[in-house]
PDB file of C-alpha atoms in Angstrom:
ATOM      1  CA  UNK A1298      12.751 -13.907   8.096  1.00  0.00           C
ATOM      2  CA  UNK A1299      12.162 -10.421   6.783  1.00  0.00           C
ATOM      3  CA  UNK A1300      10.079  -9.359   3.798  1.00  0.00           C
ATOM      4  CA  UNK A1301      10.819  -5.812   2.751  1.00  0.00           C
ATOM      5  CA  UNK A1302       9.741  -4.226  -0.529  1.00  0.00           C
ATOM      6  CA  UNK A1303      13.024  -3.272  -2.143  1.00  0.00           C
ATOM      7  CA  UNK A1304      13.514   0.335  -3.193  1.00  0.00           C
ATOM      8  CA  UNK A1305      16.462  -0.613  -5.385  1.00  0.00           C
ATOM      9  CA  UNK A1306      15.711  -0.823  -9.071  1.00  0.00           C
ATOM     10  CA  UNK A1307      19.254  -1.343 -10.315  1.00  0.00           C
ATOM     11  CA  UNK A1308      18.702  -4.921 -11.436  1.00  0.00           C
ATOM     12  CA  UNK A1309      20.716  -5.868 -14.518  1.00  0.00           C
ATOM     13  CA  UNK A1310      19.031  -8.757 -16.303  1.00  0.00           C
ATOM     14  CA  UNK A1311      21.255 -11.232 -18.088  1.00  0.00           C
ATOM     15  CA  UNK A1312      20.341 -12.119 -21.661  1.00  0.00           C
ATOM     16  CA  UNK A1313      17.725 -14.852 -21.773  1.00  0.00           C
ATOM     17  CA  UNK A1314      17.090 -17.049 -24.793  1.00  0.00           C
ATOM     18  CA  UNK A1315      13.410 -17.311 -25.632  1.00  0.00           C
ATOM     19  CA  UNK A1316      11.365 -18.411 -28.596  1.00  0.00           C
ATOM     20  CA  UNK A1317       8.047 -16.713 -29.261  1.00  0.00           C
ATOM     21  CA  UNK A1318       5.034 -17.230 -27.019  1.00  0.00           C
ATOM     22  CA  UNK A1319       5.166 -20.037 -24.457  1.00  0.00           C
ATOM     23  CA  UNK A1320       8.215 -21.811 -25.863  1.00  0.00           C
ATOM     24  CA  UNK A1321      11.336 -23.049 -24.131  1.00  0.00           C
ATOM     25  CA  UNK A1322      13.251 -20.898 -21.671  1.00  0.00           C
ATOM     26  CA  UNK A1323      16.891 -21.868 -21.375  1.00  0.00           C
ATOM     27  CA  UNK A1324      19.408 -21.696 -18.562  1.00  0.00           C
ATOM     28  CA  UNK A1325      16.915 -22.256 -15.791  1.00  0.00           C
ATOM     29  CA  UNK A1326      17.801 -23.776 -12.454  1.00  0.00           C
ATOM     30  CA  UNK A1327      15.289 -25.067  -9.927  1.00  0.00           C
ATOM     31  CA  UNK A1328      16.655 -26.356  -6.680  1.00  0.00           C
ATOM     32  CA  UNK A1329      14.123 -28.458  -4.866  1.00  0.00           C
ATOM     33  CA  UNK A1330      10.439 -28.317  -5.426  1.00  0.00           C
ATOM     34  CA  UNK A1331       8.737 -29.256  -2.224  1.00  0.00           C
ATOM     35  CA  UNK A1332       5.106 -30.144  -2.071  1.00  0.00           C
ATOM     36  CA  UNK A1333       2.256 -27.832  -1.328  1.00  0.00           C
ATOM     37  CA  UNK A1334       2.586 -27.988   2.444  1.00  0.00           C
ATOM     38  CA  UNK A1335       2.886 -25.079   4.814  1.00  0.00           C
ATOM     39  CA  UNK A1336       6.205 -23.922   3.398  1.00  0.00           C
ATOM     40  CA  UNK A1337       5.366 -23.571  -0.288  1.00  0.00           C
ATOM     41  CA  UNK A1338       3.355 -21.275  -2.516  1.00  0.00           C
ATOM     42  CA  UNK A1339       0.107 -20.277  -0.717  1.00  0.00           C
ATOM     43  CA  UNK A1340      -3.092 -21.901  -2.042  1.00  0.00           C
ATOM     44  CA  UNK A1341      -4.599 -18.658  -3.384  1.00  0.00           C
ATOM     45  CA  UNK A1342      -1.399 -17.820  -5.246  1.00  0.00           C
ATOM     46  CA  UNK A1343      -1.073 -21.407  -6.462  1.00  0.00           C
ATOM     47  CA  UNK A1344      -4.593 -21.200  -7.928  1.00  0.00           C
ATOM     48  CA  UNK A1345      -3.712 -17.937  -9.676  1.00  0.00           C
ATOM     49  CA  UNK A1346      -0.563 -19.414 -11.237  1.00  0.00           C
ATOM     50  CA  UNK A1347      -2.363 -22.555 -12.347  1.00  0.00           C
ATOM     51  CA  UNK A1348      -5.271 -20.564 -13.763  1.00  0.00           C
ATOM     52  CA  UNK A1349      -3.189 -18.146 -15.816  1.00  0.00           C
ATOM     53  CA  UNK A1350       0.250 -19.699 -16.329  1.00  0.00           C
ATOM     54  CA  UNK A1351       0.145 -23.455 -15.717  1.00  0.00           C
ATOM     55  CA  UNK A1352      -2.370 -24.326 -18.403  1.00  0.00           C
ATOM     56  CA  UNK A1353      -1.822 -27.304 -20.694  1.00  0.00           C
ATOM     57  CA  UNK A1354       0.854 -26.600 -23.265  1.00  0.00           C
ATOM     58  CA  UNK A1355       2.241 -23.601 -21.425  1.00  0.00           C
ATOM     59  CA  UNK A1356       3.980 -23.835 -18.026  1.00  0.00           C
ATOM     60  CA  UNK A1357       2.310 -27.104 -17.036  1.00  0.00           C
ATOM     61  CA  UNK A1358       4.236 -30.198 -15.884  1.00  0.00           C
ATOM     62  CA  UNK A1359       6.117 -31.700 -18.806  1.00  0.00           C
ATOM     63  CA  UNK A1360       5.802 -28.537 -20.898  1.00  0.00           C
ATOM     64  CA  UNK A1361       7.594 -25.178 -20.782  1.00  0.00           C
ATOM     65  CA  UNK A1362       9.963 -24.287 -17.949  1.00  0.00           C
ATOM     66  CA  UNK A1363       9.534 -22.970 -15.336  1.00  0.00           C
ATOM     67  CA  UNK A1364       6.717 -25.243 -14.202  1.00  0.00           C
ATOM     68  CA  UNK A1365       3.933 -23.113 -12.721  1.00  0.00           C
ATOM     69  CA  UNK A1366       1.482 -25.826 -11.685  1.00  0.00           C
ATOM     70  CA  UNK A1367       1.358 -28.859  -9.420  1.00  0.00           C
ATOM     71  CA  UNK A1368       3.970 -29.741  -6.825  1.00  0.00           C
ATOM     72  CA  UNK A1369       6.789 -28.358  -8.983  1.00  0.00           C
ATOM     73  CA  UNK A1370       5.383 -24.837  -8.608  1.00  0.00           C
ATOM     74  CA  UNK A1371       7.120 -24.514  -5.234  1.00  0.00           C
ATOM     75  CA  UNK A1372      10.427 -24.546  -7.114  1.00  0.00           C
ATOM     76  CA  UNK A1373       9.927 -20.879  -8.014  1.00  0.00           C
ATOM     77  CA  UNK A1374      10.958 -19.991  -4.456  1.00  0.00           C
ATOM     78  CA  UNK A1375      14.489 -21.254  -5.107  1.00  0.00           C
ATOM     79  CA  UNK A1376      14.779 -21.309  -8.910  1.00  0.00           C
ATOM     80  CA  UNK A1377      16.661 -18.878 -11.124  1.00  0.00           C
ATOM     81  CA  UNK A1378      16.921 -17.929 -14.779  1.00  0.00           C
ATOM     82  CA  UNK A1379      20.419 -16.809 -15.776  1.00  0.00           C
ATOM     83  CA  UNK A1380      21.169 -15.797 -12.201  1.00  0.00           C
ATOM     84  CA  UNK A1381      17.933 -13.864 -11.650  1.00  0.00           C
ATOM     85  CA  UNK A1382      15.667 -15.368  -8.943  1.00  0.00           C
ATOM     86  CA  UNK A1383      12.271 -16.429 -10.206  1.00  0.00           C
ATOM     87  CA  UNK A1384      10.726 -15.008  -7.033  1.00  0.00           C
ATOM     88  CA  UNK A1385      12.309 -12.871  -4.335  1.00  0.00           C
ATOM     89  CA  UNK A1386       9.470 -12.254  -1.903  1.00  0.00           C
ATOM     90  CA  UNK A1387       9.192  -8.562  -1.091  1.00  0.00           C
ATOM     91  CA  UNK A1388      11.455  -7.528  -3.979  1.00  0.00           C
ATOM     92  CA  UNK A1389       9.541  -7.153  -7.242  1.00  0.00           C
ATOM     93  CA  UNK A1390      12.513  -5.691  -9.113  1.00  0.00           C
ATOM     94  CA  UNK A1391      14.592  -8.786  -8.330  1.00  0.00           C
ATOM     95  CA  UNK A1392      11.921 -11.327  -9.295  1.00  0.00           C
ATOM     96  CA  UNK A1393      12.036 -12.668 -12.848  1.00  0.00           C
ATOM     97  CA  UNK A1394       8.372 -13.689 -12.850  1.00  0.00           C
ATOM     98  CA  UNK A1395       7.287 -10.172 -11.848  1.00  0.00           C
ATOM     99  CA  UNK A1396       9.498  -8.594 -14.486  1.00  0.00           C
ATOM    100  CA  UNK A1397       7.942 -10.665 -17.258  1.00  0.00           C
ATOM    101  CA  UNK A1398       4.435  -9.723 -16.062  1.00  0.00           C
ATOM    102  CA  UNK A1399       4.689  -5.981 -15.358  1.00  0.00           C
ATOM    103  CA  UNK A1400       3.526  -3.408 -17.955  1.00  0.00           C
ATOM    104  CA  UNK A1401       6.206  -2.009 -20.263  1.00  0.00           C
ATOM    105  CA  UNK A1402       5.717   1.545 -18.996  1.00  0.00           C
ATOM    106  CA  UNK A1403       6.249   0.478 -15.396  1.00  0.00           C
ATOM    107  CA  UNK A1404       9.369  -1.493 -16.282  1.00  0.00           C
ATOM    108  CA  UNK A1405      10.790   1.556 -18.033  1.00  0.00           C
ATOM    109  CA  UNK A1406      10.037   3.792 -15.050  1.00  0.00           C
ATOM    110  CA  UNK A1407      11.924   1.346 -12.823  1.00  0.00           C
ATOM    111  CA  UNK A1408      14.908   1.266 -15.167  1.00  0.00           C
ATOM    112  CA  UNK A1409      14.314  -2.417 -15.948  1.00  0.00           C
ATOM    113  CA  UNK A1410      14.144  -4.293 -19.226  1.00  0.00           C
ATOM    114  CA  UNK A1411      13.083  -7.755 -20.322  1.00  0.00           C
ATOM    115  CA  UNK A1412      14.138  -9.741 -23.350  1.00  0.00           C
ATOM    116  CA  UNK A1413      10.970 -11.836 -23.542  1.00  0.00           C
ATOM    117  CA  UNK A1414       7.346 -11.095 -24.464  1.00  0.00           C
ATOM    118  CA  UNK A1415       5.137  -9.935 -21.632  1.00  0.00           C
ATOM    119  CA  UNK A1416       3.326 -12.720 -19.795  1.00  0.00           C
ATOM    120  CA  UNK A1417       0.814 -14.290 -19.579  1.00  0.00           C
ATOM    121  CA  UNK A1418       1.137 -15.382 -23.185  1.00  0.00           C
ATOM    122  CA  UNK A1419      -2.606 -15.113 -23.831  1.00  0.00           C
ATOM    123  CA  UNK A1420      -2.336 -11.340 -23.185  1.00  0.00           C
ATOM    124  CA  UNK A1421      -5.010 -11.500 -20.484  1.00  0.00           C
ATOM    125  CA  UNK A1422      -3.226  -8.761 -18.551  1.00  0.00           C
ATOM    126  CA  UNK A1423      -6.304  -7.593 -16.615  1.00  0.00           C
ATOM    127  CA  UNK A1424      -7.084 -11.007 -15.152  1.00  0.00           C
ATOM    128  CA  UNK A1425      -7.302 -10.712 -11.325  1.00  0.00           C
ATOM    129  CA  UNK A1426      -4.886 -13.658 -11.132  1.00  0.00           C
ATOM    130  CA  UNK A1427      -2.128 -11.266 -12.196  1.00  0.00           C
ATOM    131  CA  UNK A1428      -2.763  -9.007  -9.206  1.00  0.00           C
ATOM    132  CA  UNK A1429      -2.702 -11.968  -6.837  1.00  0.00           C
ATOM    133  CA  UNK A1430       0.662 -13.129  -8.210  1.00  0.00           C
ATOM    134  CA  UNK A1431       2.272  -9.682  -8.293  1.00  0.00           C
ATOM    135  CA  UNK A1432       0.938  -8.777  -4.848  1.00  0.00           C
ATOM    136  CA  UNK A1433       2.373 -11.981  -3.372  1.00  0.00           C
ATOM    137  CA  UNK A1434       5.746 -11.356  -4.978  1.00  0.00           C
ATOM    138  CA  UNK A1435       5.631  -7.768  -3.698  1.00  0.00           C
ATOM    139  CA  UNK A1436       5.213  -8.943  -0.110  1.00  0.00           C
ATOM    140  CA  UNK A1437       1.480  -9.412   0.514  1.00  0.00           C
ATOM    141  CA  UNK A1438       0.710 -12.142   3.030  1.00  0.00           C
ATOM    142  CA  UNK A1439      -1.535 -15.069   2.112  1.00  0.00           C
ATOM    143  CA  UNK A1440      -2.610 -17.926   4.355  1.00  0.00           C
ATOM    144  CA  UNK A1441      -1.058 -21.335   3.985  1.00  0.00           C
ATOM    145  CA  UNK A1442       2.340 -20.733   2.472  1.00  0.00           C
ATOM    146  CA  UNK A1443       5.715 -19.074   2.383  1.00  0.00           C
ATOM    147  CA  UNK A1444       9.355 -20.015   1.992  1.00  0.00           C
ATOM    148  CA  UNK A1445      10.531 -23.044   3.953  1.00  0.00           C
ATOM    149  CA  UNK A1446      12.582 -22.363   7.056  1.00  0.00           C
ATOM    150  CA  UNK A1447      15.445 -24.492   8.280  1.00  0.00           C
ATOM    151  CA  UNK A1448      16.272 -25.560  11.784  1.00  0.00           C
ATOM    152  CA  UNK A1449      14.059 -24.547  14.680  1.00  0.00           C
ATOM    153  CA  UNK A1450      11.192 -22.112  14.851  1.00  0.00           C
ATOM    154  CA  UNK A1451      11.727 -18.703  13.294  1.00  0.00           C
ATOM    155  CA  UNK A1452      12.447 -16.302  16.124  1.00  0.00           C
ATOM    156  CA  UNK A1453      12.911 -13.201  13.971  1.00  0.00           C
ATOM    157  CA  UNK A1454       9.907 -11.048  14.786  1.00  0.00           C
ATOM    158  CA  UNK A1455      11.105  -7.912  12.992  1.00  0.00           C
ATOM    159  CA  UNK A1456       9.149  -8.693   9.851  1.00  0.00           C
ATOM    160  CA  UNK A1457       7.856  -6.071   7.423  1.00  0.00           C
ATOM    161  CA  UNK A1458       4.784  -7.344   5.589  1.00  0.00           C
ATOM    162  CA  UNK A1459       3.772  -4.304   3.631  1.00  0.00           C
ATOM    163  CA  UNK A1460       2.992  -1.731   6.286  1.00  0.00           C
ATOM    164  CA  UNK A1461       2.429  -3.953   9.316  1.00  0.00           C
ATOM    165  CA  UNK A1462       4.763  -4.603  12.221  1.00  0.00           C
ATOM    166  CA  UNK A1463       4.701  -8.121  13.638  1.00  0.00           C
ATOM    167  CA  UNK A1464       6.682  -7.193  16.749  1.00  0.00           C
ATOM    168  CA  UNK A1465       3.353  -6.560  18.486  1.00  0.00           C
ATOM    169  CA  UNK A1466       3.367  -2.778  18.125  1.00  0.00           C
ATOM    170  CA  UNK A1467       1.428  -1.192  15.253  1.00  0.00           C
ATOM    171  CA  UNK A1468       3.460   0.123  12.348  1.00  0.00           C
ATOM    172  CA  UNK A1469       4.061   3.854  12.232  1.00  0.00           C
ATOM    173  CA  UNK A1470       1.518   5.756  10.088  1.00  0.00           C
ATOM    174  CA  UNK A1471       4.138   7.053   7.664  1.00  0.00           C
ATOM    175  CA  UNK A1472       3.824   7.330   3.910  1.00  0.00           C
ATOM    176  CA  UNK A1473       6.700   4.872   3.539  1.00  0.00           C
ATOM    177  CA  UNK A1474       4.470   2.253   5.154  1.00  0.00           C
ATOM    178  CA  UNK A1475       1.453   3.365   3.105  1.00  0.00           C
ATOM    179  CA  UNK A1476       3.520   3.031  -0.070  1.00  0.00           C
ATOM    180  CA  UNK A1477       4.554  -0.476   0.946  1.00  0.00           C
ATOM    181  CA  UNK A1478       0.879  -1.403   1.266  1.00  0.00           C
ATOM    182  CA  UNK A1479       0.097   0.069  -2.152  1.00  0.00           C
ATOM    183  CA  UNK A1480       3.022  -1.748  -3.751  1.00  0.00           C
ATOM    184  CA  UNK A1481       1.874  -5.060  -2.282  1.00  0.00           C
ATOM    185  CA  UNK A1482      -1.850  -4.741  -2.924  1.00  0.00           C
ATOM    186  CA  UNK A1483      -2.652  -2.389  -5.800  1.00  0.00           C
ATOM    187  CA  UNK A1484      -0.815  -3.628  -8.894  1.00  0.00           C
ATOM    188  CA  UNK A1485      -3.819  -2.960 -11.160  1.00  0.00           C
ATOM    189  CA  UNK A1486      -3.125   0.745 -10.624  1.00  0.00           C
ATOM    190  CA  UNK A1487       0.585   0.673 -11.498  1.00  0.00           C
ATOM    191  CA  UNK A1488      -0.146   1.191 -15.198  1.00  0.00           C
ATOM    192  CA  UNK A1489      -1.510   4.270 -16.971  1.00  0.00           C
ATOM    193  CA  UNK A1490      -5.104   5.319 -16.244  1.00  0.00           C
ATOM    194  CA  UNK A1491      -7.692   3.273 -18.122  1.00  0.00           C
ATOM    195  CA  UNK A1492     -11.262   2.088 -17.767  1.00  0.00           C
ATOM    196  CA  UNK A1493      -9.902  -1.196 -16.410  1.00  0.00           C
ATOM    197  CA  UNK A1494      -8.317   0.472 -13.364  1.00  0.00           C
ATOM    198  CA  UNK A1495     -10.927   3.155 -12.757  1.00  0.00           C
ATOM    199  CA  UNK A1496      -8.763   5.817 -14.432  1.00  0.00           C
ATOM    200  CA  UNK A1497      -6.542   5.793 -11.347  1.00  0.00           C
ATOM    201  CA  UNK A1498      -2.770   5.417 -11.544  1.00  0.00           C
ATOM    202  CA  UNK A1499      -0.704   4.894  -8.395  1.00  0.00           C
ATOM    203  CA  UNK A1500       2.907   4.478  -9.562  1.00  0.00           C
ATOM    204  CA  UNK A1501       4.748   1.683  -7.817  1.00  0.00           C
ATOM    205  CA  UNK A1502       7.218   3.076  -5.294  1.00  0.00           C
ATOM    206  CA  UNK A1503       6.161   6.706  -5.792  1.00  0.00           C
ATOM    207  CA  UNK A1504       2.412   7.291  -5.405  1.00  0.00           C
ATOM    208  CA  UNK A1505       2.405  10.367  -3.172  1.00  0.00           C
ATOM    209  CA  UNK A1506       2.033  12.963  -5.923  1.00  0.00           C
ATOM    210  CA  UNK A1507      -0.767  10.975  -7.533  1.00  0.00           C
ATOM    211  CA  UNK A1508      -2.831  10.831  -4.335  1.00  0.00           C
ATOM    212  CA  UNK A1509      -2.479  13.738  -1.925  1.00  0.00           C
ATOM    213  CA  UNK A1510      -4.609  16.727  -2.846  1.00  0.00           C
ATOM    214  CA  UNK A1511      -5.510  15.108  -6.177  1.00  0.00           C
ATOM    215  CA  UNK A1512      -9.170  14.890  -7.129  1.00  0.00           C
ATOM    216  CA  UNK A1513     -10.617  11.463  -7.779  1.00  0.00           C
ATOM    217  CA  UNK A1514     -11.292  10.841 -11.474  1.00  0.00           C
ATOM    218  CA  UNK A1515     -14.763   9.518 -10.633  1.00  0.00           C
ATOM    219  CA  UNK A1516     -16.226  11.541  -7.723  1.00  0.00           C
ATOM    220  CA  UNK A1517     -16.041  15.070  -6.356  1.00  0.00           C
ATOM    221  CA  UNK A1518     -13.556  14.222  -3.611  1.00  0.00           C
ATOM    222  CA  UNK A1519      -9.798  14.245  -3.390  1.00  0.00           C
ATOM    223  CA  UNK A1520      -8.173  10.839  -3.335  1.00  0.00           C
ATOM    224  CA  UNK A1521      -6.403  11.899  -0.149  1.00  0.00           C
ATOM    225  CA  UNK A1522      -7.535  14.977   1.766  1.00  0.00           C
ATOM    226  CA  UNK A1523      -4.888  15.644   4.439  1.00  0.00           C
ATOM    227  CA  UNK A1524      -6.383  15.466   7.922  1.00  0.00           C
ATOM    228  CA  UNK A1525      -9.752  14.089   6.802  1.00  0.00           C
ATOM    229  CA  UNK A1526     -10.069  10.360   6.038  1.00  0.00           C
ATOM    230  CA  UNK A1527     -13.852  10.678   5.581  1.00  0.00           C
ATOM    231  CA  UNK A1528     -13.251  13.132   2.718  1.00  0.00           C
ATOM    232  CA  UNK A1529     -10.549  10.946   1.132  1.00  0.00           C
ATOM    233  CA  UNK A1530     -11.905   8.726  -1.632  1.00  0.00           C
ATOM    234  CA  UNK A1531      -8.946   6.348  -1.438  1.00  0.00           C
ATOM    235  CA  UNK A1532      -9.783   5.588   2.187  1.00  0.00           C
ATOM    236  CA  UNK A1533     -13.503   5.212   1.441  1.00  0.00           C
ATOM    237  CA  UNK A1534     -12.726   2.649  -1.262  1.00  0.00           C
ATOM    238  CA  UNK A1535     -10.734   0.650   1.277  1.00  0.00           C
ATOM    239  CA  UNK A1536     -12.892   1.032   4.384  1.00  0.00           C
ATOM    240  CA  UNK A1537     -16.364   1.554   2.947  1.00  0.00           C
ATOM    241  CA  UNK A1538     -18.529   4.609   2.420  1.00  0.00           C
ATOM    242  CA  UNK A1539     -17.599   5.256  -1.206  1.00  0.00           C
ATOM    243  CA  UNK A1540     -21.160   4.665  -2.445  1.00  0.00           C
ATOM    244  CA  UNK A1541     -22.497   7.452  -0.235  1.00  0.00           C
ATOM    245  CA  UNK A1542     -19.885   9.712  -1.850  1.00  0.00           C
ATOM    246  CA  UNK A1543     -21.197   8.874  -5.318  1.00  0.00           C
ATOM    247  CA  UNK A1544     -18.697   6.150  -6.092  1.00  0.00           C
ATOM    248  CA  UNK A1545     -19.367   2.880  -7.850  1.00  0.00           C
ATOM    249  CA  UNK A1546     -17.900  -0.603  -7.953  1.00  0.00           C
ATOM    250  CA  UNK A1547     -16.675  -2.620  -4.980  1.00  0.00           C
ATOM    251  CA  UNK A1548     -14.348  -2.280  -2.037  1.00  0.00           C
ATOM    252  CA  UNK A1549     -10.688  -2.289  -3.019  1.00  0.00           C
ATOM    253  CA  UNK A1550      -8.539  -4.174  -3.442  1.00  0.00           C
ATOM    254  CA  UNK A1551     -10.650  -7.066  -4.777  1.00  0.00           C
ATOM    255  CA  UNK A1552     -11.664  -9.554  -2.111  1.00  0.00           C
ATOM    256  CA  UNK A1553      -8.549 -11.751  -2.289  1.00  0.00           C
ATOM    257  CA  UNK A1554      -7.299 -11.432   1.287  1.00  0.00           C
ATOM    258  CA  UNK A1555      -4.801  -8.763   0.283  1.00  0.00           C
ATOM    259  CA  UNK A1556      -5.486  -6.072   2.897  1.00  0.00           C
ATOM    260  CA  UNK A1557      -6.366  -6.524   6.535  1.00  0.00           C
ATOM    261  CA  UNK A1558      -7.936  -4.116   9.017  1.00  0.00           C
ATOM    262  CA  UNK A1559      -4.540  -3.097  10.398  1.00  0.00           C
ATOM    263  CA  UNK A1560      -3.398  -1.831   6.998  1.00  0.00           C
ATOM    264  CA  UNK A1561      -6.628   0.100   6.446  1.00  0.00           C
ATOM    265  CA  UNK A1562      -6.245   1.604   9.935  1.00  0.00           C
ATOM    266  CA  UNK A1563      -2.658   2.620   9.178  1.00  0.00           C
ATOM    267  CA  UNK A1564      -3.780   4.463   6.045  1.00  0.00           C
ATOM    268  CA  UNK A1565      -6.561   6.165   8.027  1.00  0.00           C
ATOM    269  CA  UNK A1566      -4.084   7.275  10.706  1.00  0.00           C
ATOM    270  CA  UNK A1567      -1.647   8.571   8.089  1.00  0.00           C
ATOM    271  CA  UNK A1568      -4.363  10.683   6.442  1.00  0.00           C
ATOM    272  CA  UNK A1569      -5.685  11.929   9.802  1.00  0.00           C
ATOM    273  CA  UNK A1570      -2.164  12.990  10.804  1.00  0.00           C
ATOM    274  CA  UNK A1571      -1.870  15.219   7.744  1.00  0.00           C
ATOM    275  CA  UNK A1572      -0.848  12.778   4.984  1.00  0.00           C
ATOM    276  CA  UNK A1573       2.785  13.786   5.220  1.00  0.00           C
ATOM    277  CA  UNK A1574       5.380  12.555   2.723  1.00  0.00           C
ATOM    278  CA  UNK A1575       7.432  10.815   5.412  1.00  0.00           C
TER     279      UNK A1575
END
């Protein structure tokens, strides 16, 4: 299998009938809804869906479709609404659930529209559960889940998981791979600068101009200083050392298993090599 963050944003959404709030979605298909075993929605993502979307009276079993709790949650890996997949792993722009969750400004920048109110319906858009869900859809790896495979063991080792190469060789330290990591792990920073995201915007799919040679909004360092990871606040927030630079808060992204050492090392290597737009 291959998970690649799609660069195509030419998704045309079919008209979807929706009543206000958490009411009935029509024309939904769910093919198979396997249990929570090794081939379904990962436990951390499952908990995020159930905490924010699968509450009683909303997308819980027996309530509004699609079901986003319990064993039926795995149906989002194969289900559709009016021909649009509920979830296409690694392709946010072709995932209905991502489209209904993303900020309006980001949707507009991607050339996408939605005909339903933004979710979750309680307007708790800054809940960390949202980042978990959107990161998973964007291609971030979580333990304990993934789409079911058929037949024998999966022998395809050319798998892109947001800036890492599972062929055994490390991924190239290019900005394309850095951007894939950002897209999979940093959804809180897709929207306009605000106190909630540390006044830092990293546009999905096109963050280079917002990072390289740009001063941090909170400390006297550039976010990315070409050739010098130790003077790059973005790297310090990922690897540690930001407090010594005058920064506050915690390591990023939040401790949800979204970024491993290999991804942090790739970003460090990219900065050290000159932070090229390659």
